[in-house]
Amino acid sequence: MSSWSRCDRGQTEPIAALFAVVLVAIAITTYGGVLTELLPGQSDRAPTDATAERVWDELGGDGVYDAGTLSDPSGAIDHSVLPRGFSVSVDVTYRTGDGRKSDGRVVYTPDGNTDAYGSGEPPERADVLVRPIPVRIAPGVVESGRLAVAVWKR
């Protein structure tokens, strides 16, 4: 017969076990946070994907871009959806019966205003995302187009 009995087995208090689990979770979270700050290229990253999604939500609220929307840049995109501290270039191009057309490039400065050199190309350091979008040319006429969003630090 065994010299060990049920009463002699070691047990852990539930509070101590819960405390240990919480402590391990905090340590893993802290390690992950510090690691992402230390890895090269991870800090001050341009939020291009999120910005492109927000810009598309502003421009194509019903799922289709209406041609000519960017002709009024201040009314086209609410500056609160743009990332703080970054310049954002938005360009929509599409095909018409006459060929390819652009609604014009609009550049928003870090403070959310439109920039005077908006017709120029974004700088080389800009992070660019291009996605296909449907463009309503006229009532009942929808063509394929593309939305190009570039984000960079000034």
mmCIF file with all atom_site columns, N, CA and C in Angstrom, residues 23-73:
data_model
loop_
_atom_site.group_PDB
_atom_site.id
_atom_site.type_symbol
_atom_site.label_atom_id
_atom_site.label_alt_id
_atom_site.label_comp_id
_atom_site.label_asym_id
_atom_site.label_entity_id
_atom_site.label_seq_id
_atom_site.pdbx_PDB_ins_code
_atom_site.Cartn_x
_atom_site.Cartn_y
_atom_site.Cartn_z
_atom_site.occupancy
_atom_site.B_iso_or_equiv
_atom_site.pdbx_formal_charge
_atom_site.auth_seq_id
_atom_site.auth_comp_id
_atom_site.auth_asym_id
_atom_site.auth_atom_id
_atom_site.pdbx_PDB_model_num
ATOM 1   N N  . LEU A 1 23 ? -0.416  37.440 -13.652 1.00 0.00 ? 23 LEU A N  1
ATOM 2   C CA . LEU A 1 23 ? 0.961   37.915 -13.730 1.00 0.00 ? 23 LEU A CA 1
ATOM 3   C C  . LEU A 1 23 ? 1.619   37.499 -15.049 1.00 0.00 ? 23 LEU A C  1
ATOM 4   N N  . VAL A 1 24 ? 1.408   36.278 -15.481 1.00 0.00 ? 24 VAL A N  1
ATOM 5   C CA . VAL A 1 24 ? 1.957   35.808 -16.760 1.00 0.00 ? 24 VAL A CA 1
ATOM 6   C C  . VAL A 1 24 ? 1.338   36.587 -17.918 1.00 0.00 ? 24 VAL A C  1
ATOM 7   N N  . ALA A 1 25 ? 0.042   36.851 -17.883 1.00 0.00 ? 25 ALA A N  1
ATOM 8   C CA . ALA A 1 25 ? -0.615  37.615 -18.952 1.00 0.00 ? 25 ALA A CA 1
ATOM 9   C C  . ALA A 1 25 ? -0.060  39.032 -19.033 1.00 0.00 ? 25 ALA A C  1
ATOM 10  N N  . ILE A 1 26 ? 0.158   39.669 -17.897 1.00 0.00 ? 26 ILE A N  1
ATOM 11  C CA . ILE A 1 26 ? 0.734   41.022 -17.884 1.00 0.00 ? 26 ILE A CA 1
ATOM 12  C C  . ILE A 1 26 ? 2.150   41.000 -18.441 1.00 0.00 ? 26 ILE A C  1
ATOM 13  N N  . ALA A 1 27 ? 2.933   40.004 -18.084 1.00 0.00 ? 27 ALA A N  1
ATOM 14  C CA . ALA A 1 27 ? 4.309   39.905 -18.579 1.00 0.00 ? 27 ALA A CA 1
ATOM 15  C C  . ALA A 1 27 ? 4.340   39.730 -20.092 1.00 0.00 ? 27 ALA A C  1
ATOM 16  N N  . ILE A 1 28 ? 3.469   38.900 -20.637 1.00 0.00 ? 28 ILE A N  1
ATOM 17  C CA . ILE A 1 28 ? 3.429   38.685 -22.091 1.00 0.00 ? 28 ILE A CA 1
ATOM 18  C C  . ILE A 1 28 ? 2.997   39.957 -22.808 1.00 0.00 ? 28 ILE A C  1
ATOM 19  N N  . THR A 1 29 ? 2.007   40.654 -22.275 1.00 0.00 ? 29 THR A N  1
ATOM 20  C CA . THR A 1 29 ? 1.547   41.904 -22.884 1.00 0.00 ? 29 THR A CA 1
ATOM 21  C C  . THR A 1 29 ? 2.644   42.958 -22.873 1.00 0.00 ? 29 THR A C  1
ATOM 22  N N  . THR A 1 30 ? 3.331   43.093 -21.754 1.00 0.00 ? 30 THR A N  1
ATOM 23  C CA . THR A 1 30 ? 4.421   44.068 -21.653 1.00 0.00 ? 30 THR A CA 1
ATOM 24  C C  . THR A 1 30 ? 5.546   43.718 -22.621 1.00 0.00 ? 30 THR A C  1
ATOM 25  N N  . TYR A 1 31 ? 5.907   42.461 -22.689 1.00 0.00 ? 31 TYR A N  1
ATOM 26  C CA . TYR A 1 31 ? 6.960   42.020 -23.607 1.00 0.00 ? 31 TYR A CA 1
ATOM 27  C C  . TYR A 1 31 ? 6.578   42.342 -25.054 1.00 0.00 ? 31 TYR A C  1
ATOM 28  N N  . GLY A 1 32 ? 5.343   42.049 -25.437 1.00 0.00 ? 32 GLY A N  1
ATOM 29  C CA . GLY A 1 32 ? 4.886   42.336 -26.801 1.00 0.00 ? 32 GLY A CA 1
ATOM 30  C C  . GLY A 1 32 ? 4.915   43.822 -27.110 1.00 0.00 ? 32 GLY A C  1
ATOM 31  N N  . GLY A 1 33 ? 4.514   44.649 -26.163 1.00 0.00 ? 33 GLY A N  1
ATOM 32  C CA . GLY A 1 33 ? 4.529   46.099 -26.372 1.00 0.00 ? 33 GLY A CA 1
ATOM 33  C C  . GLY A 1 33 ? 5.933   46.644 -26.536 1.00 0.00 ? 33 GLY A C  1
ATOM 34  N N  . VAL A 1 34 ? 6.848   46.194 -25.688 1.00 0.00 ? 34 VAL A N  1
ATOM 35  C CA . VAL A 1 34 ? 8.240   46.643 -25.779 1.00 0.00 ? 34 VAL A CA 1
ATOM 36  C C  . VAL A 1 34 ? 8.869   46.148 -27.074 1.00 0.00 ? 34 VAL A C  1
ATOM 37  N N  . LEU A 1 35 ? 8.592   44.922 -27.448 1.00 0.00 ? 35 LEU A N  1
ATOM 38  C CA . LEU A 1 35 ? 9.176   44.345 -28.656 1.00 0.00 ? 35 LEU A CA 1
ATOM 39  C C  . LEU A 1 35 ? 8.750   45.106 -29.909 1.00 0.00 ? 35 LEU A C  1
ATOM 40  N N  . THR A 1 36 ? 7.481   45.485 -30.013 1.00 0.00 ? 36 THR A N  1
ATOM 41  C CA . THR A 1 36 ? 7.033   46.215 -31.206 1.00 0.00 ? 36 THR A CA 1
ATOM 42  C C  . THR A 1 36 ? 7.655   47.601 -31.280 1.00 0.00 ? 36 THR A C  1
ATOM 43  N N  . GLU A 1 37 ? 7.972   48.200 -30.143 1.00 0.00 ? 37 GLU A N  1
ATOM 44  C CA . GLU A 1 37 ? 8.629   49.503 -30.156 1.00 0.00 ? 37 GLU A CA 1
ATOM 45  C C  . GLU A 1 37 ? 10.094  49.393 -30.570 1.00 0.00 ? 37 GLU A C  1
ATOM 46  N N  . LEU A 1 38 ? 10.728  48.277 -30.256 1.00 0.00 ? 38 LEU A N  1
ATOM 47  C CA . LEU A 1 38 ? 12.151  48.117 -30.538 1.00 0.00 ? 38 LEU A CA 1
ATOM 48  C C  . LEU A 1 38 ? 12.454  47.619 -31.940 1.00 0.00 ? 38 LEU A C  1
ATOM 49  N N  . LEU A 1 39 ? 11.515  46.926 -32.570 1.00 0.00 ? 39 LEU A N  1
ATOM 50  C CA . LEU A 1 39 ? 11.774  46.394 -33.904 1.00 0.00 ? 39 LEU A CA 1
ATOM 51  C C  . LEU A 1 39 ? 11.919  47.528 -34.911 1.00 0.00 ? 39 LEU A C  1
ATOM 52  N N  . PRO A 1 40 ? 12.898  47.449 -35.805 1.00 0.00 ? 40 PRO A N  1
ATOM 53  C CA . PRO A 1 40 ? 13.074  48.518 -36.789 1.00 0.00 ? 40 PRO A CA 1
ATOM 54  C C  . PRO A 1 40 ? 11.912  48.559 -37.772 1.00 0.00 ? 40 PRO A C  1
ATOM 55  N N  . GLY A 1 41 ? 11.545  49.767 -38.148 1.00 0.00 ? 41 GLY A N  1
ATOM 56  C CA . GLY A 1 41 ? 10.497  49.946 -39.142 1.00 0.00 ? 41 GLY A CA 1
ATOM 57  C C  . GLY A 1 41 ? 9.089   49.834 -38.599 1.00 0.00 ? 41 GLY A C  1
ATOM 58  N N  . GLN A 1 42 ? 8.935   49.627 -37.312 1.00 0.00 ? 42 GLN A N  1
ATOM 59  C CA . GLN A 1 42 ? 7.600   49.474 -36.746 1.00 0.00 ? 42 GLN A CA 1
ATOM 60  C C  . GLN A 1 42 ? 7.053   50.773 -36.167 1.00 0.00 ? 42 GLN A C  1
ATOM 61  N N  . SER A 1 43 ? 7.907   51.685 -35.751 1.00 0.00 ? 43 SER A N  1
ATOM 62  C CA . SER A 1 43 ? 7.401   52.914 -35.162 1.00 0.00 ? 43 SER A CA 1
ATOM 63  C C  . SER A 1 43 ? 7.212   53.973 -36.244 1.00 0.00 ? 43 SER A C  1
ATOM 64  N N  . ASP A 1 44 ? 6.270   54.846 -36.047 1.00 0.00 ? 44 ASP A N  1
ATOM 65  C CA . ASP A 1 44 ? 5.933   55.913 -37.000 1.00 0.00 ? 44 ASP A CA 1
ATOM 66  C C  . ASP A 1 44 ? 5.625   55.367 -38.380 1.00 0.00 ? 44 ASP A C  1
ATOM 67  N N  . ARG A 1 45 ? 5.020   54.219 -38.438 1.00 0.00 ? 45 ARG A N  1
ATOM 68  C CA . ARG A 1 45 ? 4.661   53.613 -39.708 1.00 0.00 ? 45 ARG A CA 1
ATOM 69  C C  . ARG A 1 45 ? 3.460   54.342 -40.280 1.00 0.00 ? 45 ARG A C  1
ATOM 70  N N  . ALA A 1 46 ? 3.460   54.543 -41.581 1.00 0.00 ? 46 ALA A N  1
ATOM 71  C CA . ALA A 1 46 ? 2.343   55.227 -42.224 1.00 0.00 ? 46 ALA A CA 1
ATOM 72  C C  . ALA A 1 46 ? 1.097   54.343 -42.175 1.00 0.00 ? 46 ALA A C  1
ATOM 73  N N  . PRO A 1 47 ? 0.000   54.873 -41.700 1.00 0.00 ? 47 PRO A N  1
ATOM 74  C CA . PRO A 1 47 ? -1.233  54.083 -41.576 1.00 0.00 ? 47 PRO A CA 1
ATOM 75  C C  . PRO A 1 47 ? -2.013  54.045 -42.888 1.00 0.00 ? 47 PRO A C  1
ATOM 76  N N  . THR A 1 48 ? -1.389  53.572 -43.950 1.00 0.00 ? 48 THR A N  1
ATOM 77  C CA . THR A 1 48 ? -1.974  53.653 -45.285 1.00 0.00 ? 48 THR A CA 1
ATOM 78  C C  . THR A 1 48 ? -3.230  52.809 -45.447 1.00 0.00 ? 48 THR A C  1
ATOM 79  N N  . ASP A 1 49 ? -3.205  51.568 -44.985 1.00 0.00 ? 49 ASP A N  1
ATOM 80  C CA . ASP A 1 49 ? -4.370  50.690 -45.163 1.00 0.00 ? 49 ASP A CA 1
ATOM 81  C C  . ASP A 1 49 ? -5.611  51.260 -44.493 1.00 0.00 ? 49 ASP A C  1
ATOM 82  N N  . ALA A 1 50 ? -5.461  51.673 -43.242 1.00 0.00 ? 50 ALA A N  1
ATOM 83  C CA . ALA A 1 50 ? -6.610  52.227 -42.513 1.00 0.00 ? 50 ALA A CA 1
ATOM 84  C C  . ALA A 1 50 ? -7.075  53.533 -43.140 1.00 0.00 ? 50 ALA A C  1
ATOM 85  N N  . THR A 1 51 ? -6.127  54.359 -43.588 1.00 0.00 ? 51 THR A N  1
ATOM 86  C CA . THR A 1 51 ? -6.490  55.633 -44.211 1.00 0.00 ? 51 THR A CA 1
ATOM 87  C C  . THR A 1 51 ? -7.239  55.398 -45.511 1.00 0.00 ? 51 THR A C  1
ATOM 88  N N  . ALA A 1 52 ? -6.775  54.447 -46.322 1.00 0.00 ? 52 ALA A N  1
ATOM 89  C CA . ALA A 1 52 ? -7.455  54.154 -47.586 1.00 0.00 ? 52 ALA A CA 1
ATOM 90  C C  . ALA A 1 52 ? -8.881  53.673 -47.335 1.00 0.00 ? 52 ALA A C  1
ATOM 91  N N  . GLU A 1 53 ? -9.074  52.851 -46.306 1.00 0.00 ? 53 GLU A N  1
ATOM 92  C CA . GLU A 1 53 ? -10.428 52.388 -45.976 1.00 0.00 ? 53 GLU A CA 1
ATOM 93  C C  . GLU A 1 53 ? -11.321 53.550 -45.567 1.00 0.00 ? 53 GLU A C  1
ATOM 94  N N  . ARG A 1 54 ? -10.786 54.451 -44.724 1.00 0.00 ? 54 ARG A N  1
ATOM 95  C CA . ARG A 1 54 ? -11.582 55.603 -44.277 1.00 0.00 ? 54 ARG A CA 1
ATOM 96  C C  . ARG A 1 54 ? -11.898 56.542 -45.431 1.00 0.00 ? 54 ARG A C  1
ATOM 97  N N  . VAL A 1 55 ? -10.917 56.759 -46.309 1.00 0.00 ? 55 VAL A N  1
ATOM 98  C CA . VAL A 1 55 ? -11.147 57.624 -47.475 1.00 0.00 ? 55 VAL A CA 1
ATOM 99  C C  . VAL A 1 55 ? -12.224 57.013 -48.367 1.00 0.00 ? 55 VAL A C  1
ATOM 100 N N  . TRP A 1 56 ? -12.160 55.704 -48.601 1.00 0.00 ? 56 TRP A N  1
ATOM 101 C CA . TRP A 1 56 ? -13.176 55.054 -49.432 1.00 0.00 ? 56 TRP A CA 1
ATOM 102 C C  . TRP A 1 56 ? -14.553 55.155 -48.780 1.00 0.00 ? 56 TRP A C  1
ATOM 103 N N  . ASP A 1 57 ? -14.616 55.016 -47.457 1.00 0.00 ? 57 ASP A N  1
ATOM 104 C CA . ASP A 1 57 ? -15.898 55.163 -46.765 1.00 0.00 ? 57 ASP A CA 1
ATOM 105 C C  . ASP A 1 57 ? -16.474 56.563 -46.965 1.00 0.00 ? 57 ASP A C  1
ATOM 106 N N  . GLU A 1 58 ? -15.602 57.570 -47.005 1.00 0.00 ? 58 GLU A N  1
ATOM 107 C CA . GLU A 1 58 ? -16.056 58.948 -47.228 1.00 0.00 ? 58 GLU A CA 1
ATOM 108 C C  . GLU A 1 58 ? -16.491 59.169 -48.678 1.00 0.00 ? 58 GLU A C  1
ATOM 109 N N  . LEU A 1 59 ? -15.693 58.664 -49.623 1.00 0.00 ? 59 LEU A N  1
ATOM 110 C CA . LEU A 1 59 ? -15.970 58.920 -51.043 1.00 0.00 ? 59 LEU A CA 1
ATOM 111 C C  . LEU A 1 59 ? -17.061 58.021 -51.608 1.00 0.00 ? 59 LEU A C  1
ATOM 112 N N  . GLY A 1 60 ? -17.083 56.787 -51.186 1.00 0.00 ? 60 GLY A N  1
ATOM 113 C CA . GLY A 1 60 ? -18.038 55.827 -51.744 1.00 0.00 ? 60 GLY A CA 1
ATOM 114 C C  . GLY A 1 60 ? -18.989 55.327 -50.686 1.00 0.00 ? 60 GLY A C  1
ATOM 115 N N  . GLY A 1 61 ? -19.691 56.223 -50.058 1.00 0.00 ? 61 GLY A N  1
ATOM 116 C CA . GLY A 1 61 ? -20.589 55.866 -48.968 1.00 0.00 ? 61 GLY A CA 1
ATOM 117 C C  . GLY A 1 61 ? -21.606 54.808 -49.337 1.00 0.00 ? 61 GLY A C  1
ATOM 118 N N  . ASP A 1 62 ? -22.093 54.839 -50.576 1.00 0.00 ? 62 ASP A N  1
ATOM 119 C CA . ASP A 1 62 ? -23.076 53.839 -51.009 1.00 0.00 ? 62 ASP A CA 1
ATOM 120 C C  . ASP A 1 62 ? -22.421 52.719 -51.814 1.00 0.00 ? 62 ASP A C  1
ATOM 121 N N  . GLY A 1 63 ? -21.087 52.628 -51.756 1.00 0.00 ? 63 GLY A N  1
ATOM 122 C CA . GLY A 1 63 ? -20.380 51.563 -52.459 1.00 0.00 ? 63 GLY A CA 1
ATOM 123 C C  . GLY A 1 63 ? -19.948 51.919 -53.863 1.00 0.00 ? 63 GLY A C  1
ATOM 124 N N  . VAL A 1 64 ? -20.316 53.124 -54.325 1.00 0.00 ? 64 VAL A N  1
ATOM 125 C CA . VAL A 1 64 ? -19.948 53.578 -55.670 1.00 0.00 ? 64 VAL A CA 1
ATOM 126 C C  . VAL A 1 64 ? -19.459 55.022 -55.565 1.00 0.00 ? 64 VAL A C  1
ATOM 127 N N  . TYR A 1 65 ? -18.340 55.318 -56.233 1.00 0.00 ? 65 TYR A N  1
ATOM 128 C CA . TYR A 1 65 ? -17.812 56.677 -56.273 1.00 0.00 ? 65 TYR A CA 1
ATOM 129 C C  . TYR A 1 65 ? -18.541 57.456 -57.358 1.00 0.00 ? 65 TYR A C  1
ATOM 130 N N  . ASP A 1 66 ? -19.050 58.635 -57.024 1.00 0.00 ? 66 ASP A N  1
ATOM 131 C CA . ASP A 1 66 ? -19.687 59.502 -58.011 1.00 0.00 ? 66 ASP A CA 1
ATOM 132 C C  . ASP A 1 66 ? -18.625 60.376 -58.662 1.00 0.00 ? 66 ASP A C  1
ATOM 133 N N  . ALA A 1 67 ? -18.483 60.277 -59.982 1.00 0.00 ? 67 ALA A N  1
ATOM 134 C CA . ALA A 1 67 ? -17.471 61.047 -60.714 1.00 0.00 ? 67 ALA A CA 1
ATOM 135 C C  . ALA A 1 67 ? -17.629 62.528 -60.392 1.00 0.00 ? 67 ALA A C  1
ATOM 136 N N  . GLY A 1 68 ? -16.504 63.184 -60.149 1.00 0.00 ? 68 GLY A N  1
ATOM 137 C CA . GLY A 1 68 ? -16.508 64.611 -59.867 1.00 0.00 ? 68 GLY A CA 1
ATOM 138 C C  . GLY A 1 68 ? -16.523 64.953 -58.391 1.00 0.00 ? 68 GLY A C  1
ATOM 139 N N  . THR A 1 69 ? -16.580 63.964 -57.522 1.00 0.00 ? 69 THR A N  1
ATOM 140 C CA . THR A 1 69 ? -16.643 64.235 -56.084 1.00 0.00 ? 69 THR A CA 1
ATOM 141 C C  . THR A 1 69 ? -15.411 64.981 -55.600 1.00 0.00 ? 69 THR A C  1
ATOM 142 N N  . LEU A 1 70 ? -14.238 64.664 -56.131 1.00 0.00 ? 70 LEU A N  1
ATOM 143 C CA . LEU A 1 70 ? -13.006 65.317 -55.678 1.00 0.00 ? 70 LEU A CA 1
ATOM 144 C C  . LEU A 1 70 ? -12.848 66.731 -56.216 1.00 0.00 ? 70 LEU A C  1
ATOM 145 N N  . SER A 1 71 ? -13.778 67.204 -57.048 1.00 0.00 ? 71 SER A N  1
ATOM 146 C CA . SER A 1 71 ? -13.664 68.576 -57.545 1.00 0.00 ? 71 SER A CA 1
ATOM 147 C C  . SER A 1 71 ? -13.869 69.579 -56.416 1.00 0.00 ? 71 SER A C  1
ATOM 148 N N  . ASP A 1 72 ? -14.490 69.164 -55.318 1.00 0.00 ? 72 ASP A N  1
ATOM 149 C CA . ASP A 1 72 ? -14.618 69.991 -54.116 1.00 0.00 ? 72 ASP A CA 1
ATOM 150 C C  . ASP A 1 72 ? -13.889 69.276 -52.982 1.00 0.00 ? 72 ASP A C  1
ATOM 151 N N  . PRO A 1 73 ? -12.554 69.437 -52.908 1.00 0.00 ? 73 PRO A N  1
ATOM 152 C CA . PRO A 1 73 ? -11.765 68.659 -51.953 1.00 0.00 ? 73 PRO A CA 1
ATOM 153 C C  . PRO A 1 73 ? -12.167 68.874 -50.500 1.00 0.00 ? 73 PRO A C  1
#
